[in-house]
Amino acid sequence: MKFSSRIRIRTWFYFILLTVGILGTLWIFQIVFISSYYRDTKVANVRMVADEMEYGILNNEIDVDIQIMAVRNNVCAVIYNGEGTLLYQVDSVGLGCYLTQRVIKNPTNVSDYIQRAQESKSKDFVLPLENIQLNQSMLVYGREVVADFGNYYIFLNATLEPLDSTVNILKDQFIYVTIAVFFLSTLFALLLSSRMARPIIKMNRSAQKLAEGDYKVKFENSEYGEISQLAETLNYATEELGKMDELRKDLIANVSHDIKTPLTMIKAYTEMIRDLSGNNPKKRDEHLEVILTEVNHLDRLVNDMTKLSQLQSKVLELDIKEFDIVELLDHSVNLMQGLIQQEQIDIEVMSYPKVIVKGDEVKIGQVIYNFVNNAIKHIGSDKKVLMQLLVDENVRIEVTDHGDGIAEEDLPYIWDRYYKVDKHYQRQTMGTGLGLAIAGAILDAHHAKFGVESKVGEGSTFWFELPLVKVYENES
Ligand code: ADP
């Protein structure tokens, strides 16, 4: 709740800030600067009329158009020559025209204005005035026009409308507009913030569930791209966490099972030797043999665990060299000769005389050993294991059996540690569940491609690829 109200208040605050900014700007322009803006506009208008008149004088075309323009702009105008003689007059504002009512009747005023225009640097002047008689503000504009045939003086007079009442109306309107805008922006800010906050609040709830260990929780997508992306990332993380948790549970179950079972056996057989078979060499040797098998298994398990954790923590560095993969395949088969003969397995190797690849020979040997060992463990009724070497840009090593195969749903997980397809495996055929995880980690460290193709009932092909250095087609 605290979280949601914070977003709301913030959004509302920024909206109000924006509103205040906009209203303040409008207020300044509409009310504070309106008088000077109006006056500047008026001066610009008057100047425009003066420009026209100047053009008229210079081209000797003082005609009716100038009169119309003066009337339209609400100015009255007079033109004098240098001697102070009135040449032209447009009285469009009648009694309100200060020039015609007051100035032209007083020659001192006329010469005063002429002098002003002459002395001004820009040859023109703007004079604000108060018409006391009419209680009105006005301005007089004067300009000197220098022509070939003498100097002329244009004087224009415009009244300035009182703006007080307009400003008052604007002020009143502004108060209503301000109230309405505040109300609307508050409403809009609330709507917007709850729309924006809703997916985040939902996400927060899901995250809390996740924190409590619910890995089935789903983060919902929203109409905002960024939030949807976050939801996807979190869903992915949740899935991964879920898998890790499964793995952790499996790990504990497997490790305790794998360690506990041999320990129980060792304990039982040790007690048997102590209590029963200690004096019977034949029985004692049998019991000792069982103990040795179990100790060997424990040893293998601990070794595999260490190897895997070293590989995964990248402590173990690869010793990358060029070597003959064909020789390594033969070597791996030789290592298993005992088992192969005992189980009467037919191993077919389809290969080249010599293929040089790049990699860590010892570790790649472990991978091949694991693949072949698994193929033998899961061998089909044909008792055949096929080892194939395919040479292209890379060298692809395939180990195929025609056994039970692996179900599609198990395929993505067999490279995980302690993953065993058959959870109720037999002790005799029991592996450590770490072989493929180790093989995967070694191949990952080589940045090699690897995988498995398998169909239930048809068998499996485990493969990996290494960079090719050279291939010898015939023995040389
Ligand atoms: P394990 O020590 O149990 O063999 P691995 O990591 O080598 O552990 O293999 C993981 C699981 O993958 C095995 O338990 C087995 O179910 C499955 N598997 C591996 N190789 C094969 C294969 N050639 N045919 C069928 N299943 C296989």
Short mmCIF file of C-alpha atoms and ligand atoms in Angstrom, two decimals:
data_model
loop_
_atom_site.label_atom_id
_atom_site.label_comp_id
_atom_site.label_asym_id
_atom_site.label_seq_id
_atom_site.Cartn_x
_atom_site.Cartn_y
_atom_site.Cartn_z
CA MET A 1 0.00 0.00 0.00
CA LYS A 2 2.83 2.30 0.94
CA PHE A 3 4.45 1.52 -2.40
CA SER A 4 1.33 2.32 -4.44
CA SER A 5 0.58 5.57 -2.67
CA ARG A 6 4.12 6.77 -3.29
CA ILE A 7 3.82 6.39 -7.06
CA ARG A 8 0.43 8.09 -7.00
CA ILE A 9 1.62 11.05 -4.97
CA ARG A 10 4.65 11.50 -7.12
CA THR A 11 2.73 11.41 -10.39
CA TRP A 12 0.17 13.84 -8.97
CA PHE A 13 2.95 16.12 -7.76
CA TYR A 14 4.60 16.22 -11.19
CA PHE A 15 1.29 16.88 -12.88
CA ILE A 16 0.55 19.75 -10.53
CA LEU A 17 4.06 21.08 -11.10
CA LEU A 18 3.44 21.03 -14.85
CA THR A 19 0.06 22.69 -14.41
CA VAL A 20 1.52 25.41 -12.20
CA GLY A 21 4.25 25.95 -14.79
CA ILE A 22 1.81 26.29 -17.67
CA LEU A 23 -0.65 28.46 -15.75
CA GLY A 24 2.15 30.65 -14.38
CA THR A 25 3.55 31.24 -17.87
CA LEU A 26 0.10 32.10 -19.16
CA TRP A 27 -0.52 34.40 -16.18
CA ILE A 28 2.72 36.28 -16.78
CA PHE A 29 2.07 36.76 -20.48
CA GLN A 30 -1.67 37.41 -20.28
CA ILE A 31 -1.80 39.63 -17.24
CA VAL A 32 1.58 41.00 -16.24
CA PHE A 33 2.99 41.76 -19.69
CA ILE A 34 -0.27 42.47 -21.45
CA SER A 35 0.00 46.31 -21.21
CA SER A 36 3.53 46.51 -22.58
CA TYR A 37 2.72 43.88 -25.22
CA TYR A 38 -0.34 45.90 -26.27
CA ARG A 39 1.67 49.11 -26.38
CA ASP A 40 4.44 47.50 -28.47
CA THR A 41 1.87 46.18 -30.91
CA LYS A 42 0.31 49.61 -31.15
CA VAL A 43 3.71 51.24 -31.80
CA ALA A 44 4.44 48.62 -34.46
CA ASN A 45 1.08 49.43 -36.14
CA VAL A 46 1.75 53.12 -36.04
CA ARG A 47 5.22 52.59 -37.50
CA MET A 48 3.71 50.57 -40.31
CA VAL A 49 1.35 53.43 -41.18
CA ALA A 50 4.32 55.80 -41.02
CA ASP A 51 6.25 53.55 -43.43
CA GLU A 52 3.40 53.71 -45.91
CA MET A 53 3.20 57.47 -45.59
CA GLU A 54 6.94 57.84 -46.06
CA TYR A 55 6.71 55.72 -49.19
CA GLY A 56 3.83 57.94 -50.36
CA ILE A 57 5.84 61.11 -49.78
CA LEU A 58 8.96 59.80 -51.51
CA ASN A 59 6.94 58.66 -54.52
CA ASN A 60 4.60 61.61 -54.45
CA GLU A 61 1.61 59.31 -54.03
CA ILE A 62 -0.23 60.44 -50.92
CA ASP A 63 -3.58 59.01 -51.88
CA VAL A 64 -6.74 57.54 -50.49
CA ASP A 65 -5.05 54.20 -49.64
CA ILE A 66 -3.07 55.91 -46.92
CA GLN A 67 -6.22 57.37 -45.54
CA ILE A 68 -7.91 53.97 -45.46
CA MET A 69 -4.91 52.49 -43.72
CA ALA A 70 -4.92 55.18 -41.08
CA VAL A 71 -8.63 54.71 -40.44
CA ARG A 72 -8.23 50.94 -40.23
CA ASN A 73 -5.45 51.23 -37.68
CA ASN A 74 -7.27 53.86 -35.71
CA VAL A 75 -4.65 56.55 -36.02
CA CYS A 76 -4.83 60.15 -37.06
CA ALA A 77 -1.97 61.70 -38.99
CA VAL A 78 -0.49 65.01 -40.07
CA ILE A 79 2.37 65.83 -42.41
CA TYR A 80 4.40 69.04 -42.19
CA ASN A 81 7.15 70.37 -44.34
CA GLY A 82 10.43 71.74 -42.96
CA GLU A 83 8.96 75.21 -42.63
CA GLY A 84 6.22 73.94 -40.32
CA THR A 85 3.41 74.17 -42.87
CA LEU A 86 0.65 71.58 -42.58
CA LEU A 87 0.51 69.65 -45.85
CA TYR A 88 -1.74 66.76 -45.13
CA GLN A 89 -4.10 65.57 -42.47
CA VAL A 90 -6.15 62.43 -41.78
CA ASP A 91 -8.47 62.77 -38.85
CA SER A 92 -9.92 59.34 -38.41
CA VAL A 93 -10.57 59.54 -34.69
CA GLY A 94 -12.29 62.94 -34.59
CA LEU A 95 -12.37 64.52 -31.18
CA GLY A 96 -10.03 61.92 -29.82
CA CYS A 97 -7.22 63.05 -32.11
CA TYR A 98 -4.78 64.98 -30.02
CA LEU A 99 -2.85 66.15 -33.06
CA THR A 100 -5.71 67.84 -34.86
CA GLN A 101 -7.45 69.03 -31.74
CA ARG A 102 -4.44 70.42 -29.93
CA VAL A 103 -1.10 70.32 -31.72
CA ILE A 104 -1.81 71.85 -35.09
CA LYS A 105 -3.51 74.73 -33.38
CA ASN A 106 -0.32 75.54 -31.51
CA PRO A 107 2.75 76.25 -33.71
CA THR A 108 5.08 75.91 -30.69
CA ASN A 109 4.00 72.32 -30.30
CA VAL A 110 4.57 71.69 -34.01
CA SER A 111 8.08 73.08 -33.97
CA ASP A 112 8.76 71.21 -30.75
CA TYR A 113 7.79 67.90 -32.44
CA ILE A 114 9.81 68.75 -35.56
CA GLN A 115 12.83 69.42 -33.37
CA ARG A 116 12.35 66.12 -31.55
CA ALA A 117 12.32 64.22 -34.83
CA GLN A 118 15.38 66.07 -36.10
CA GLU A 119 17.34 65.49 -32.90
CA SER A 120 16.48 61.84 -32.56
CA LYS A 121 19.24 59.51 -33.71
CA SER A 122 16.80 57.24 -35.46
CA LYS A 123 14.99 60.27 -36.84
CA ASP A 124 11.78 59.23 -35.13
CA PHE A 125 10.27 59.25 -31.67
CA VAL A 126 7.47 57.73 -29.63
CA LEU A 127 5.87 59.94 -27.02
CA PRO A 128 3.37 58.54 -24.52
CA LEU A 129 0.78 61.07 -23.44
CA GLU A 130 -2.26 61.37 -21.18
CA ASN A 131 -5.18 63.14 -22.69
CA ILE A 132 -6.50 64.81 -19.54
CA GLN A 133 -9.57 66.10 -21.25
CA LEU A 134 -10.66 62.65 -22.37
CA ASN A 135 -8.92 60.85 -19.53
CA GLN A 136 -7.19 58.55 -22.01
CA SER A 137 -3.66 57.28 -22.63
CA MET A 138 -2.28 57.80 -26.08
CA LEU A 139 0.93 57.96 -28.01
CA VAL A 140 2.35 60.37 -30.54
CA TYR A 141 4.78 59.08 -33.12
CA GLY A 142 6.94 61.38 -35.18
CA ARG A 143 9.33 60.80 -38.06
CA GLU A 144 11.54 62.89 -40.30
CA VAL A 145 11.50 61.94 -43.97
CA VAL A 146 14.41 63.25 -46.01
CA ALA A 147 13.45 63.64 -49.67
CA ASP A 148 15.24 65.27 -52.61
CA PHE A 149 12.71 68.07 -52.57
CA GLY A 150 13.01 68.87 -48.89
CA ASN A 151 12.34 67.38 -45.45
CA TYR A 152 8.91 66.25 -44.32
CA TYR A 153 7.57 65.42 -40.89
CA ILE A 154 4.97 62.75 -40.26
CA PHE A 155 3.17 62.78 -36.94
CA LEU A 156 0.75 60.06 -35.98
CA ASN A 157 -1.45 59.78 -32.96
CA ALA A 158 -3.10 56.59 -31.62
CA THR A 159 -5.16 56.13 -28.51
CA LEU A 160 -4.30 53.34 -26.10
CA GLU A 161 -7.40 51.54 -24.90
CA PRO A 162 -7.58 51.13 -21.12
CA LEU A 163 -6.83 47.44 -20.37
CA ASP A 164 -7.89 47.33 -16.71
CA SER A 165 -11.31 45.86 -17.38
CA THR A 166 -9.90 43.27 -19.82
CA VAL A 167 -7.25 42.29 -17.30
CA ASN A 168 -9.90 41.96 -14.61
CA ILE A 169 -12.00 39.68 -16.79
CA LEU A 170 -8.92 37.63 -17.61
CA LYS A 171 -8.07 37.39 -13.92
CA ASP A 172 -11.55 36.12 -13.09
CA GLN A 173 -11.38 33.58 -15.89
CA PHE A 174 -7.96 32.54 -14.75
CA ILE A 175 -9.22 31.68 -11.30
CA TYR A 176 -11.88 29.38 -12.80
CA VAL A 177 -9.41 27.90 -15.27
CA THR A 178 -6.90 27.29 -12.48
CA ILE A 179 -9.46 25.49 -10.32
CA ALA A 180 -10.68 23.42 -13.27
CA VAL A 181 -7.16 22.51 -14.40
CA PHE A 182 -6.09 21.53 -10.87
CA PHE A 183 -9.14 19.33 -10.54
CA LEU A 184 -8.67 17.74 -13.97
CA SER A 185 -4.95 17.18 -13.56
CA THR A 186 -5.47 15.61 -10.14
CA LEU A 187 -8.06 13.28 -11.63
CA PHE A 188 -5.89 12.47 -14.60
CA ALA A 189 -2.79 12.00 -12.43
CA LEU A 190 -4.68 9.56 -10.21
CA LEU A 191 -5.97 7.59 -13.19
CA LEU A 192 -2.60 7.53 -14.87
CA SER A 193 -0.66 6.63 -11.76
CA SER A 194 -2.97 3.78 -10.86
CA ARG A 195 -2.67 2.46 -14.43
CA MET A 196 1.08 2.73 -14.25
CA ALA A 197 1.34 1.44 -10.73
CA ARG A 198 -1.01 -1.54 -11.20
CA PRO A 199 1.43 -3.82 -13.07
CA ILE A 200 4.26 -2.84 -10.72
CA ILE A 201 2.12 -3.60 -7.67
CA LYS A 202 1.15 -6.97 -9.17
CA MET A 203 4.78 -7.67 -9.93
CA ASN A 204 5.73 -6.77 -6.39
CA ARG A 205 3.14 -9.23 -5.04
CA SER A 206 4.48 -12.00 -7.29
CA ALA A 207 8.04 -11.16 -6.23
CA GLN A 208 7.02 -11.47 -2.60
CA LYS A 209 5.60 -14.93 -3.33
CA LEU A 210 8.82 -15.83 -5.11
CA ALA A 211 10.80 -14.65 -2.10
CA GLU A 212 8.73 -17.00 0.01
CA GLY A 213 9.86 -19.87 -2.20
CA ASP A 214 6.91 -20.25 -4.56
CA TYR A 215 8.64 -21.05 -7.86
CA LYS A 216 5.33 -21.62 -9.66
CA VAL A 217 4.53 -17.89 -9.48
CA LYS A 218 4.01 -16.09 -12.82
CA PHE A 219 4.88 -12.45 -13.53
CA GLU A 220 2.20 -10.96 -15.76
CA ASN A 221 2.93 -9.02 -18.93
CA SER A 222 1.60 -5.50 -19.18
CA GLU A 223 0.86 -2.94 -21.88
CA TYR A 224 4.22 -1.28 -21.20
CA GLY A 225 7.10 -2.86 -23.11
CA GLU A 226 9.67 -2.35 -20.37
CA ILE A 227 7.47 -3.94 -17.72
CA SER A 228 6.71 -6.89 -20.01
CA GLN A 229 10.41 -7.34 -20.57
CA LEU A 230 11.01 -7.25 -16.83
CA ALA A 231 8.20 -9.78 -16.36
CA GLU A 232 9.79 -12.09 -18.93
CA THR A 233 13.19 -11.78 -17.28
CA LEU A 234 11.69 -12.49 -13.88
CA ASN A 235 9.73 -15.44 -15.25
CA TYR A 236 12.94 -16.81 -16.71
CA ALA A 237 14.77 -16.26 -13.41
CA THR A 238 11.89 -17.92 -11.54
CA GLU A 239 12.03 -20.93 -13.85
CA GLU A 240 15.78 -21.21 -13.38
CA LEU A 241 15.42 -20.84 -9.62
CA GLY A 242 12.76 -23.54 -9.71
CA LYS A 243 15.09 -25.83 -11.61
CA MET A 244 17.90 -25.10 -9.18
CA ASP A 245 15.60 -25.88 -6.31
CA GLU A 246 14.55 -29.18 -7.93
CA LEU A 247 18.20 -29.93 -8.52
CA ARG A 248 19.04 -29.07 -4.96
CA LYS A 249 16.34 -31.42 -3.67
CA ASP A 250 17.50 -34.13 -6.09
CA LEU A 251 21.07 -33.51 -5.06
CA ILE A 252 20.35 -33.92 -1.39
CA ALA A 253 18.23 -36.99 -2.04
CA ASN A 254 20.84 -38.52 -4.37
CA VAL A 255 23.89 -37.65 -2.35
CA SER A 256 22.39 -38.92 0.83
CA HIS A 257 21.21 -42.05 -0.96
CA ASP A 258 24.48 -42.58 -2.81
CA ILE A 259 26.60 -42.09 0.27
CA LYS A 260 24.26 -43.65 2.78
CA THR A 261 23.77 -46.93 0.89
CA PRO A 262 27.47 -47.84 0.55
CA LEU A 263 28.06 -46.71 4.12
CA THR A 264 25.29 -48.96 5.40
CA MET A 265 26.73 -51.86 3.44
CA ILE A 266 30.26 -51.15 4.66
CA LYS A 267 29.03 -50.94 8.23
CA ALA A 268 27.01 -54.17 7.95
CA TYR A 269 29.84 -56.15 6.33
CA THR A 270 32.44 -54.80 8.76
CA GLU A 271 30.25 -55.95 11.63
CA MET A 272 29.83 -59.33 9.96
CA ILE A 273 33.60 -59.75 9.68
CA ARG A 274 34.05 -58.71 13.31
CA ASP A 275 31.29 -60.97 14.65
CA LEU A 276 31.09 -63.87 12.22
CA SER A 277 33.54 -64.33 9.42
CA GLY A 278 36.69 -63.05 11.07
CA ASN A 279 38.06 -66.57 11.41
CA ASN A 280 36.69 -67.92 8.15
CA PRO A 281 39.11 -66.75 5.43
CA LYS A 282 36.78 -67.60 2.52
CA LYS A 283 33.75 -65.79 3.93
CA ARG A 284 35.92 -62.96 5.20
CA ASP A 285 37.40 -62.40 1.74
CA GLU A 286 33.92 -62.37 0.21
CA HIS A 287 32.79 -59.78 2.73
CA LEU A 288 35.94 -57.73 2.25
CA GLU A 289 35.29 -57.78 -1.51
CA VAL A 290 31.85 -56.24 -0.97
CA ILE A 291 33.35 -53.60 1.26
CA LEU A 292 35.99 -52.83 -1.37
CA THR A 293 33.37 -52.45 -4.12
CA GLU A 294 31.38 -50.04 -2.01
CA VAL A 295 34.47 -48.07 -1.02
CA ASN A 296 35.43 -47.88 -4.71
CA HIS A 297 32.00 -46.57 -5.53
CA LEU A 298 32.24 -43.94 -2.80
CA ASP A 299 35.68 -43.02 -4.07
CA ARG A 300 34.36 -42.61 -7.62
CA LEU A 301 31.46 -40.52 -6.40
CA VAL A 302 33.68 -38.15 -4.43
CA ASN A 303 36.13 -37.93 -7.35
CA ASP A 304 33.37 -37.11 -9.80
CA MET A 305 31.95 -34.47 -7.46
CA THR A 306 35.35 -32.82 -7.08
CA LYS A 307 36.01 -32.96 -10.82
CA LEU A 308 32.67 -31.40 -11.64
CA SER A 309 32.94 -28.63 -9.10
CA GLN A 310 36.47 -27.87 -10.31
CA LEU A 311 35.28 -27.77 -13.91
CA GLN A 312 32.31 -25.61 -13.09
CA SER A 313 34.26 -23.20 -10.95
CA LYS A 314 36.79 -22.96 -13.82
CA VAL A 315 39.67 -23.83 -11.49
CA LEU A 316 40.78 -26.52 -13.88
CA GLU A 317 42.55 -25.14 -16.91
CA LEU A 318 42.46 -26.93 -20.25
CA ASP A 319 45.67 -28.14 -21.82
CA ILE A 320 44.78 -27.49 -25.46
CA LYS A 321 47.00 -29.32 -27.94
CA GLU A 322 46.79 -31.00 -31.31
CA PHE A 323 46.26 -34.75 -31.07
CA ASP A 324 45.03 -37.75 -33.04
CA ILE A 325 41.41 -38.38 -32.11
CA VAL A 326 41.43 -41.82 -33.80
CA GLU A 327 44.14 -42.98 -31.44
CA LEU A 328 42.16 -41.62 -28.51
CA LEU A 329 39.03 -43.51 -29.60
CA ASP A 330 41.05 -46.74 -29.81
CA HIS A 331 42.55 -46.06 -26.42
CA SER A 332 39.11 -45.54 -24.85
CA VAL A 333 37.84 -48.80 -26.33
CA ASN A 334 40.93 -50.61 -25.05
CA LEU A 335 40.28 -49.27 -21.54
CA MET A 336 36.91 -51.00 -21.58
CA GLN A 337 38.14 -54.21 -23.15
CA GLY A 338 37.40 -56.21 -20.01
CA LEU A 339 33.79 -55.07 -19.88
CA ILE A 340 33.36 -55.41 -23.65
CA GLN A 341 34.51 -59.02 -23.62
CA GLN A 342 32.56 -59.89 -20.51
CA GLU A 343 29.33 -58.50 -21.92
CA GLN A 344 30.16 -59.75 -25.43
CA ILE A 345 29.70 -56.34 -26.92
CA ASP A 346 30.37 -55.61 -30.54
CA ILE A 347 32.02 -52.24 -30.91
CA GLU A 348 32.22 -50.98 -34.45
CA VAL A 349 34.50 -48.03 -35.14
CA MET A 350 33.99 -46.17 -38.42
CA SER A 351 36.90 -43.86 -38.76
CA TYR A 352 39.89 -42.61 -40.69
CA PRO A 353 43.49 -43.72 -40.26
CA LYS A 354 44.44 -40.47 -38.54
CA VAL A 355 42.57 -37.27 -37.72
CA ILE A 356 44.30 -34.43 -35.92
CA VAL A 357 42.06 -32.19 -33.82
CA LYS A 358 42.56 -29.48 -31.22
CA GLY A 359 41.57 -29.95 -27.59
CA ASP A 360 42.54 -31.25 -24.18
CA GLU A 361 43.33 -34.88 -24.96
CA VAL A 362 42.91 -36.21 -21.43
CA LYS A 363 39.57 -34.51 -20.83
CA ILE A 364 38.19 -35.39 -24.27
CA GLY A 365 39.21 -38.98 -23.42
CA GLN A 366 36.96 -38.74 -20.33
CA VAL A 367 34.06 -37.57 -22.51
CA ILE A 368 34.48 -40.47 -24.95
CA TYR A 369 34.84 -42.92 -22.08
CA ASN A 370 31.62 -41.61 -20.54
CA PHE A 371 29.67 -41.79 -23.81
CA VAL A 372 30.89 -45.35 -24.54
CA ASN A 373 30.35 -46.43 -20.96
CA ASN A 374 26.77 -45.12 -21.05
CA ALA A 375 26.16 -46.81 -24.41
CA ILE A 376 27.30 -50.11 -22.91
CA LYS A 377 25.15 -49.58 -19.80
CA HIS A 378 22.10 -48.93 -21.97
CA ILE A 379 22.96 -51.34 -24.74
CA GLY A 380 20.20 -52.84 -26.90
CA SER A 381 19.54 -56.50 -27.58
CA ASP A 382 21.84 -56.35 -30.62
CA LYS A 383 24.74 -55.72 -28.19
CA LYS A 384 26.17 -53.21 -30.66
CA VAL A 385 27.87 -49.89 -30.08
CA LEU A 386 28.76 -47.81 -33.12
CA MET A 387 31.51 -45.20 -32.95
CA GLN A 388 31.68 -42.88 -35.89
CA LEU A 389 33.98 -40.07 -36.95
CA LEU A 390 32.61 -37.56 -39.44
CA VAL A 391 34.98 -35.03 -40.93
CA ASP A 392 33.75 -31.75 -42.29
CA GLU A 393 34.84 -28.26 -41.24
CA ASN A 394 34.91 -29.77 -37.76
CA VAL A 395 35.29 -33.33 -36.62
CA ARG A 396 32.12 -34.89 -35.26
CA ILE A 397 32.40 -37.88 -32.93
CA GLU A 398 29.27 -39.98 -32.54
CA VAL A 399 28.58 -42.87 -30.15
CA THR A 400 25.40 -44.79 -30.95
CA ASP A 401 23.59 -47.59 -29.15
CA HIS A 402 20.28 -49.30 -29.97
CA GLY A 403 19.01 -49.48 -26.40
CA ASP A 404 15.97 -48.02 -24.68
CA GLY A 405 16.64 -44.43 -25.71
CA ILE A 406 15.69 -41.38 -23.68
CA ALA A 407 12.24 -39.84 -23.49
CA GLU A 408 11.92 -36.41 -25.09
CA GLU A 409 10.94 -34.74 -21.81
CA ASP A 410 14.14 -36.03 -20.16
CA LEU A 411 16.48 -34.96 -22.96
CA PRO A 412 17.07 -31.35 -21.84
CA TYR A 413 18.00 -32.49 -18.34
CA ILE A 414 20.37 -35.41 -18.81
CA TRP A 415 23.35 -33.01 -18.79
CA ASP A 416 22.33 -31.76 -15.34
CA ARG A 417 24.18 -33.20 -12.41
CA TYR A 418 22.51 -36.05 -10.53
CA TYR A 419 19.89 -36.35 -13.23
CA LYS A 420 18.93 -39.96 -13.66
CA VAL A 421 16.16 -40.87 -16.04
CA ASP A 422 15.25 -43.90 -14.03
CA LYS A 423 14.98 -42.65 -10.46
CA HIS A 424 14.61 -46.20 -9.16
CA TYR A 425 17.80 -47.48 -10.68
CA GLN A 426 19.37 -50.74 -9.75
CA ARG A 427 22.43 -50.68 -7.60
CA GLN A 428 24.35 -53.00 -9.90
CA THR A 429 24.14 -50.64 -12.86
CA MET A 430 24.27 -47.58 -10.71
CA GLY A 431 26.30 -44.65 -11.98
CA THR A 432 27.05 -41.52 -10.06
CA GLY A 433 24.65 -39.39 -12.14
CA LEU A 434 27.55 -37.05 -12.76
CA GLY A 435 29.09 -38.53 -15.93
CA LEU A 436 27.18 -36.44 -18.49
CA ALA A 437 27.38 -33.33 -16.31
CA ILE A 438 31.17 -33.69 -16.31
CA ALA A 439 31.24 -34.43 -20.07
CA GLY A 440 29.03 -31.35 -20.68
CA ALA A 441 31.23 -29.14 -18.52
CA ILE A 442 34.38 -30.31 -20.36
CA LEU A 443 32.79 -29.68 -23.78
CA ASP A 444 31.47 -26.29 -22.59
CA ALA A 445 35.00 -25.36 -21.54
CA HIS A 446 36.11 -26.26 -25.09
CA HIS A 447 33.28 -24.11 -26.49
CA ALA A 448 32.39 -27.25 -28.44
CA LYS A 449 29.02 -28.14 -29.89
CA PHE A 450 27.55 -31.31 -28.40
CA GLY A 451 24.25 -33.04 -27.96
CA VAL A 452 22.18 -36.17 -28.12
CA GLU A 453 19.63 -37.57 -30.51
CA SER A 454 17.47 -40.23 -29.03
CA LYS A 455 14.19 -42.05 -29.54
CA VAL A 456 12.53 -44.28 -27.00
CA GLY A 457 12.86 -47.91 -28.11
CA GLU A 458 15.36 -47.10 -30.88
CA GLY A 459 18.48 -45.97 -29.08
CA SER A 460 20.63 -42.91 -28.62
CA THR A 461 23.45 -41.10 -30.39
CA PHE A 462 25.65 -38.88 -28.25
CA TRP A 463 27.90 -36.52 -30.23
CA PHE A 464 30.33 -33.65 -29.98
CA GLU A 465 32.47 -31.63 -32.33
CA LEU A 466 36.09 -30.47 -32.22
CA PRO A 467 38.02 -28.20 -34.57
CA LEU A 468 39.77 -30.12 -37.33
CA VAL A 469 43.47 -29.57 -37.91
CA LYS A 470 44.31 -32.25 -40.47
CA VAL A 471 42.93 -35.50 -41.79
CA TYR A 472 44.96 -38.38 -43.22
CA GLU A 473 42.90 -40.51 -45.59
CA ASN A 474 45.56 -43.21 -45.90
CA GLU A 475 48.13 -44.32 -43.42
CA SER A 476 51.35 -42.45 -44.14
P1 ADP B 1 24.95 -42.12 -14.78
O1 ADP B 1 26.15 -42.19 -13.93
O2 ADP B 1 23.66 -42.31 -14.07
O3 ADP B 1 25.06 -42.89 -16.05
P2 ADP B 1 25.18 -39.87 -16.54
O4 ADP B 1 25.31 -38.42 -16.23
O5 ADP B 1 26.27 -40.49 -17.32
O6 ADP B 1 24.91 -40.58 -15.18
O7 ADP B 1 23.81 -40.03 -17.32
C1 ADP B 1 22.64 -39.39 -16.89
C2 ADP B 1 21.42 -40.17 -17.28
O8 ADP B 1 21.25 -40.09 -18.71
C3 ADP B 1 21.52 -41.62 -16.98
O9 ADP B 1 21.01 -41.89 -15.70
C4 ADP B 1 20.67 -42.29 -18.02
O10 ADP B 1 19.33 -42.39 -17.59
C5 ADP B 1 20.71 -41.32 -19.18
N1 ADP B 1 21.58 -41.85 -20.26
C6 ADP B 1 22.87 -41.55 -20.46
N2 ADP B 1 23.34 -42.19 -21.55
C7 ADP B 1 22.34 -42.95 -22.04
C8 ADP B 1 22.19 -43.83 -23.17
N3 ADP B 1 23.20 -44.11 -24.01
N4 ADP B 1 20.98 -44.42 -23.36
C9 ADP B 1 19.95 -44.15 -22.53
N5 ADP B 1 20.02 -43.31 -21.47
C10 ADP B 1 21.19 -42.72 -21.22
#
